Each structure stands twice: as structure tokens, then as C-alpha cells.
Amino acid sequence: MGIISGYPVGAKIIAKFRETNLCTKEEGERLLAFTNNSGPLFIVGTVGVSLIGSTAIGIILLITHIFASLTVGIIFRFWKRNKDILKKTYPSTIRRSADTKQHVNFSNLGEILSTSIMQSISTIVMIGGFIMLFSIIISILHNSQVLHLINYSIYPILHLFNIPINFASGITTGIIELTNGLKAITTIPIKELSKTIITCSFLLGFGGISVLLQVLSIISKTDISIKSYILGKLLHACIAALYTFLFFLCFPFFSLNI
């Protein structure tokens, strides 16, 4: 569901698992590290088709995104393994699943549908609110020249990975808020389009601080730590970029240089 539905559905499901005693704290943290991802509609539709203008590129980004997510999941199987005991124990503040189990039948179908729709609308409004808030923050940072100072600080890293300097602003913006950053990156004219795609892959893997705070707001009612998510998304970003780079290395006819 985290891959199909996109941010922040994976985090919502994990929080629900923890609230209803379906996983331990450690299991929840492992899941959180790799199951909250960008969805195919956003990667293929928005990034691939709308921003870059290619369905094929969107599919490449989606495939590397999924494989990077699975790789992070394999790595995180060792997260706090020594603390994860066989007998599950839960704090008293968390409800038992038996008390919250709700069967679907004709008499309560309307209520369940109404609740589902209201929860979906609430999530959509939250996502839109975070995007709007961080768009304003990015504008403030840009006008106050703070964003330019941050851009200068990452120039050595860009040189190290042979990334054009004019990508700095887009990368910084994408780390803060994903959609604005991707839009900035894809509008930069560059001869080697593969570098644009690899950079987009990195940003899609990380998700941005905006999504991070969305996840934090969702898991705040549980005892799940946000640390595993931060580490997992950093790994996801690096591995997704690496997989995309290896794809273009193995299939040079897909380099898309213009």
C-alpha cells in the first residue's frame, strides 16, 4: 500500500498497526524505514509525463524506487533486532485490537464508508497544507538569501559527484519540499538528461522534510521513533540514485543525452 498509494499512506498503516497491537515498536520502526514511498501516479504521471515529458523515464524512476525501497527493507531487518523479543509487550495507553475490531455488514456499511471518506479527506488536506506551508518557507528562504548560502555550501558535494552547479538550488529545494524541488530540477536545460533523472531519483527516495514532518505528525500518537524513518529515507535516496546510475551505465542507449 505504501508503494501503490504514495506518501504518507505507509506511515498511516504502520501507526494503525501499532495502535491496534499488530506489531511491536521495533517492528513498526523497521516497517516505517521502507514502506512510506512515492506512488506510481506521482512518479510516472507527475514526474515522468508532466515534468520530464516521458513515460519511459517515469517507469525507470518507479522501478529503481521500488528496488531501492526493498533494499532498505532488507538492510533494516537488523534494526534493534536484539530488543525485539518474541513475546509482544505494549504500553497500557495502546488499545487492544480485540476492542477495536469492527466487522463490516450492511447495517454499518454507511458509517464505515463515511469514516473512510472523512479520513481520506483529512489526509489530503494535511498533505496540501504541508506543501503550501513549505512552499512559503522556500520563498522566504529564497528572498532572504539563506537558500543561496545553503546552495554554496553543497557545491563541493556536487563537484565530487560531477553534478552541474545549477542543480544546487533544485536539490536544496527538493530536500525541503519534494514537488517544488523536482519542478526546479526538471526545468534546468542540460545536455546530459541522465543526470537530471538520477537527481530526481535521489529526491524521490528522500521525500523531503515536508513529508518527514507529515510522517512525524502521523506517528506522534504512537511510541514509534522517527529515527529509523530518517535513516531509511537517506539510504533510500542514495540507493535509488545508485540504481538509476547503474541502469544508465548498463544500458548506455538509455542515456538520453540531447
C-alpha positions as CSV (number, residue, x, y, z in Angstrom):
1,M,0.0,0.0,0.0
2,G,2.9,2.4,0.7
3,I,4.2,1.9,-2.9
4,I,0.8,1.9,-4.6
5,S,-0.8,4.9,-2.7
6,G,2.3,7.1,-2.1
7,Y,3.1,9.4,0.8
8,P,2.0,9.2,3.6
9,V,-0.2,6.1,3.4
10,G,2.6,3.7,4.5
11,A,3.1,5.7,7.7
12,K,-0.7,5.8,8.5
13,I,-1.0,2.0,8.1
14,I,2.0,1.4,10.4
15,A,0.7,3.8,13.0
16,K,-2.6,1.9,12.9
17,F,-0.7,-1.4,13.3
18,R,0.9,-0.1,16.4
19,E,-2.3,1.4,17.8
20,T,-4.1,-2.0,17.4
21,N,-1.2,-4.1,18.7
22,L,-0.4,-5.8,15.4
23,C,3.3,-5.0,15.7
24,T,5.9,-4.2,18.3
25,K,7.7,-0.8,18.5
26,E,10.8,-2.3,16.8
27,E,8.7,-3.9,14.0
28,G,6.9,-0.6,13.4
29,E,10.2,1.2,13.1
30,R,11.6,-1.4,10.6
31,L,8.4,-1.0,8.5
32,L,8.5,2.8,8.7
33,A,12.0,2.8,7.3
34,F,11.0,1.5,3.9
35,T,7.2,1.3,3.4
36,N,6.4,5.0,3.1
37,N,7.2,5.9,-0.5
38,S,6.3,8.0,-3.6
39,G,3.4,6.4,-5.5
40,P,3.4,5.3,-9.2
41,L,0.8,8.0,-10.1
42,F,3.2,10.7,-8.8
43,I,6.4,9.2,-10.2
44,V,5.1,8.2,-13.7
45,G,2.4,10.7,-14.1
46,T,3.7,13.9,-12.5
47,V,7.5,13.5,-12.7
48,G,7.8,11.3,-15.8
49,V,5.0,12.6,-18.1
50,S,4.2,16.1,-16.8
51,L,7.7,17.4,-15.7
52,I,10.1,15.4,-17.9
53,G,7.7,14.6,-20.7
54,S,8.5,10.8,-21.0
55,T,6.5,7.8,-19.7
56,A,9.6,5.6,-20.1
57,I,11.6,7.8,-17.7
58,G,8.8,7.7,-15.2
59,I,8.8,3.9,-15.4
60,I,12.6,3.8,-14.9
61,L,12.3,6.0,-11.9
62,L,9.4,3.9,-10.5
63,I,11.4,0.6,-10.9
64,T,14.5,1.9,-9.3
65,H,12.4,3.5,-6.5
66,I,10.8,0.1,-5.7
67,F,14.0,-1.8,-5.8
68,A,15.7,0.7,-3.5
69,S,12.8,0.5,-1.1
70,L,13.1,-3.3,-0.9
71,T,16.9,-3.0,-0.4
72,V,16.4,-0.7,2.5
73,G,13.9,-3.2,3.9
74,I,16.4,-6.0,3.7
75,I,19.0,-3.8,5.4
76,F,16.6,-2.8,8.2
77,R,15.8,-6.4,9.1
78,F,18.7,-6.0,11.6
79,W,17.3,-2.8,13.2
80,K,17.1,-3.3,17.0
81,R,17.0,-7.0,16.5
82,N,18.3,-7.7,20.0
83,K,15.5,-5.7,21.5
84,D,12.7,-7.3,19.6
85,I,11.5,-10.1,21.9
86,L,9.2,-12.9,20.9
87,K,6.5,-12.0,23.5
88,K,5.0,-8.7,22.4
89,T,4.5,-6.1,25.1
90,Y,2.7,-2.9,24.7
91,P,2.1,0.2,26.8
92,S,-1.2,0.4,28.5
93,T,-2.2,3.5,26.6
94,I,-2.4,1.5,23.4
95,R,-5.7,-0.1,22.7
96,R,-6.1,-3.9,22.2
97,S,-7.0,-5.0,18.7
98,A,-9.9,-7.0,20.1
99,D,-11.5,-3.9,21.5
100,T,-11.2,-2.0,18.2
101,K,-12.1,-4.7,15.7
102,Q,-15.0,-3.7,13.6
103,H,-16.9,-6.1,11.3
104,V,-18.4,-4.9,8.1
105,N,-22.1,-5.6,7.4
106,F,-25.0,-3.9,5.7
107,S,-26.1,-2.1,8.8
108,N,-22.8,-0.3,9.5
109,L,-21.6,0.0,5.9
110,G,-22.7,3.6,5.6
111,E,-20.8,4.5,8.8
112,I,-17.6,2.8,7.7
113,L,-17.7,4.4,4.2
114,S,-18.4,7.8,5.8
115,T,-15.4,7.4,8.2
116,S,-13.1,6.2,5.4
117,I,-14.0,9.2,3.2
118,M,-13.6,11.7,6.1
119,Q,-10.2,10.2,7.0
120,S,-9.1,10.4,3.3
121,I,-10.2,14.0,3.0
122,S,-8.3,14.8,6.2
123,T,-5.1,13.2,4.9
124,I,-5.4,15.1,1.5
125,V,-5.9,18.4,3.3
126,M,-2.9,17.7,5.6
127,I,-0.7,16.9,2.5
128,G,-1.9,20.1,0.7
129,G,-1.4,22.1,3.8
130,F,2.2,20.9,4.3
131,I,3.0,21.6,0.6
132,M,1.6,25.1,0.9
133,L,3.4,25.8,4.1
134,F,6.8,24.6,2.8
135,S,6.3,26.5,-0.5
136,I,6.0,29.6,1.6
137,I,9.1,28.7,3.7
138,I,11.1,28.1,0.5
139,S,10.0,31.5,-0.8
140,I,11.1,33.2,2.4
141,L,14.5,31.4,2.4
142,H,15.0,32.4,-1.2
143,N,14.1,36.1,-0.7
144,S,16.2,36.3,2.4
145,Q,19.3,34.8,0.6
146,V,19.5,32.0,3.1
147,L,18.8,29.5,0.3
148,H,21.7,30.8,-1.7
149,L,24.1,30.3,1.3
150,I,22.9,26.7,1.6
151,N,23.4,26.2,-2.1
152,Y,27.0,27.5,-1.9
153,S,27.7,25.0,0.9
154,I,26.8,22.0,-1.2
155,Y,28.9,23.0,-4.2
156,P,31.8,20.7,-3.1
157,I,29.5,17.7,-2.9
158,L,28.1,18.5,-6.4
159,H,31.7,18.7,-7.8
160,L,32.5,15.4,-6.2
161,F,29.6,13.6,-8.0
162,N,30.1,15.6,-11.2
163,I,26.7,17.2,-10.9
164,P,26.1,20.6,-12.5
165,I,26.3,23.6,-10.1
166,N,23.0,25.0,-11.3
167,F,21.3,21.9,-9.8
168,A,22.1,23.2,-6.3
169,S,19.0,25.3,-5.9
170,G,16.7,22.5,-7.1
171,I,18.4,19.9,-4.8
172,T,18.1,22.2,-1.8
173,T,14.5,23.0,-2.6
174,G,13.7,19.3,-3.1
175,I,15.2,18.3,0.2
176,I,12.9,20.8,1.9
177,E,9.8,20.1,-0.3
178,L,9.8,17.4,-2.9
179,T,7.4,18.7,-5.6
180,N,8.9,22.2,-5.8
181,G,12.4,20.7,-6.0
182,L,11.5,18.2,-8.8
183,K,9.9,21.0,-10.7
184,A,13.1,23.2,-10.3
185,I,15.4,20.3,-11.4
186,T,13.4,19.3,-14.5
187,T,13.2,22.9,-15.8
188,I,17.0,23.2,-15.9
189,P,18.3,22.9,-19.5
190,I,21.1,20.3,-19.6
191,K,22.8,18.2,-22.3
192,E,23.0,15.1,-20.2
193,L,19.4,14.4,-19.2
194,S,20.5,11.2,-17.4
195,K,22.0,13.5,-14.6
196,T,18.6,15.1,-14.2
197,I,16.9,11.7,-13.9
198,I,19.5,10.5,-11.3
199,T,19.0,13.7,-9.2
200,C,15.2,13.2,-9.4
201,S,15.6,9.6,-8.3
202,F,17.6,10.8,-5.2
203,L,14.9,13.4,-4.3
204,L,12.1,10.9,-4.8
205,G,13.9,8.5,-2.5
206,F,14.3,11.0,0.3
207,G,10.9,12.6,0.1
208,G,11.8,15.9,1.6
209,I,11.5,17.5,5.1
210,S,7.8,18.2,4.3
211,V,7.0,14.5,4.1
212,L,9.1,13.8,7.1
213,L,7.0,16.1,9.2
214,Q,3.8,14.6,7.8
215,V,5.1,11.2,9.0
216,L,6.1,12.7,12.4
217,S,2.6,14.1,12.8
218,I,1.0,10.7,12.0
219,I,3.2,8.6,14.3
220,S,3.2,11.1,17.2
221,K,0.3,9.2,18.9
222,T,2.4,6.0,19.0
223,D,5.8,5.2,20.6
224,I,7.5,4.6,17.2
225,S,10.7,6.6,16.8
226,I,11.2,8.8,13.7
227,K,15.0,8.0,13.7
228,S,14.5,4.8,11.6
229,Y,12.5,6.8,9.1
230,I,15.1,9.5,8.6
231,L,17.9,6.9,8.3
232,G,15.8,4.8,6.0
233,K,15.0,7.7,3.6
234,L,18.6,8.8,3.4
235,L,19.6,5.2,2.5
236,H,16.7,5.0,0.0
237,A,17.7,8.3,-1.7
238,C,21.3,7.1,-2.1
239,I,20.5,3.6,-3.2
240,A,17.8,4.8,-5.7
241,A,20.3,7.3,-7.2
242,L,22.9,4.5,-7.4
243,Y,20.4,2.0,-9.1
244,T,19.5,4.7,-11.6
245,F,23.1,5.4,-12.3
246,L,23.8,1.7,-12.8
247,F,20.8,1.4,-15.1
248,F,22.3,4.1,-17.4
249,L,25.7,2.5,-17.1
250,C,24.4,-0.9,-18.1
251,F,22.1,0.4,-20.8
252,P,24.0,3.4,-22.4
253,F,21.4,3.7,-25.2
254,F,19.1,5.0,-22.5
255,S,21.4,7.8,-21.5
256,L,19.0,10.3,-23.1
257,N,21.7,12.8,-23.8
258,I,20.5,15.5,-26.1
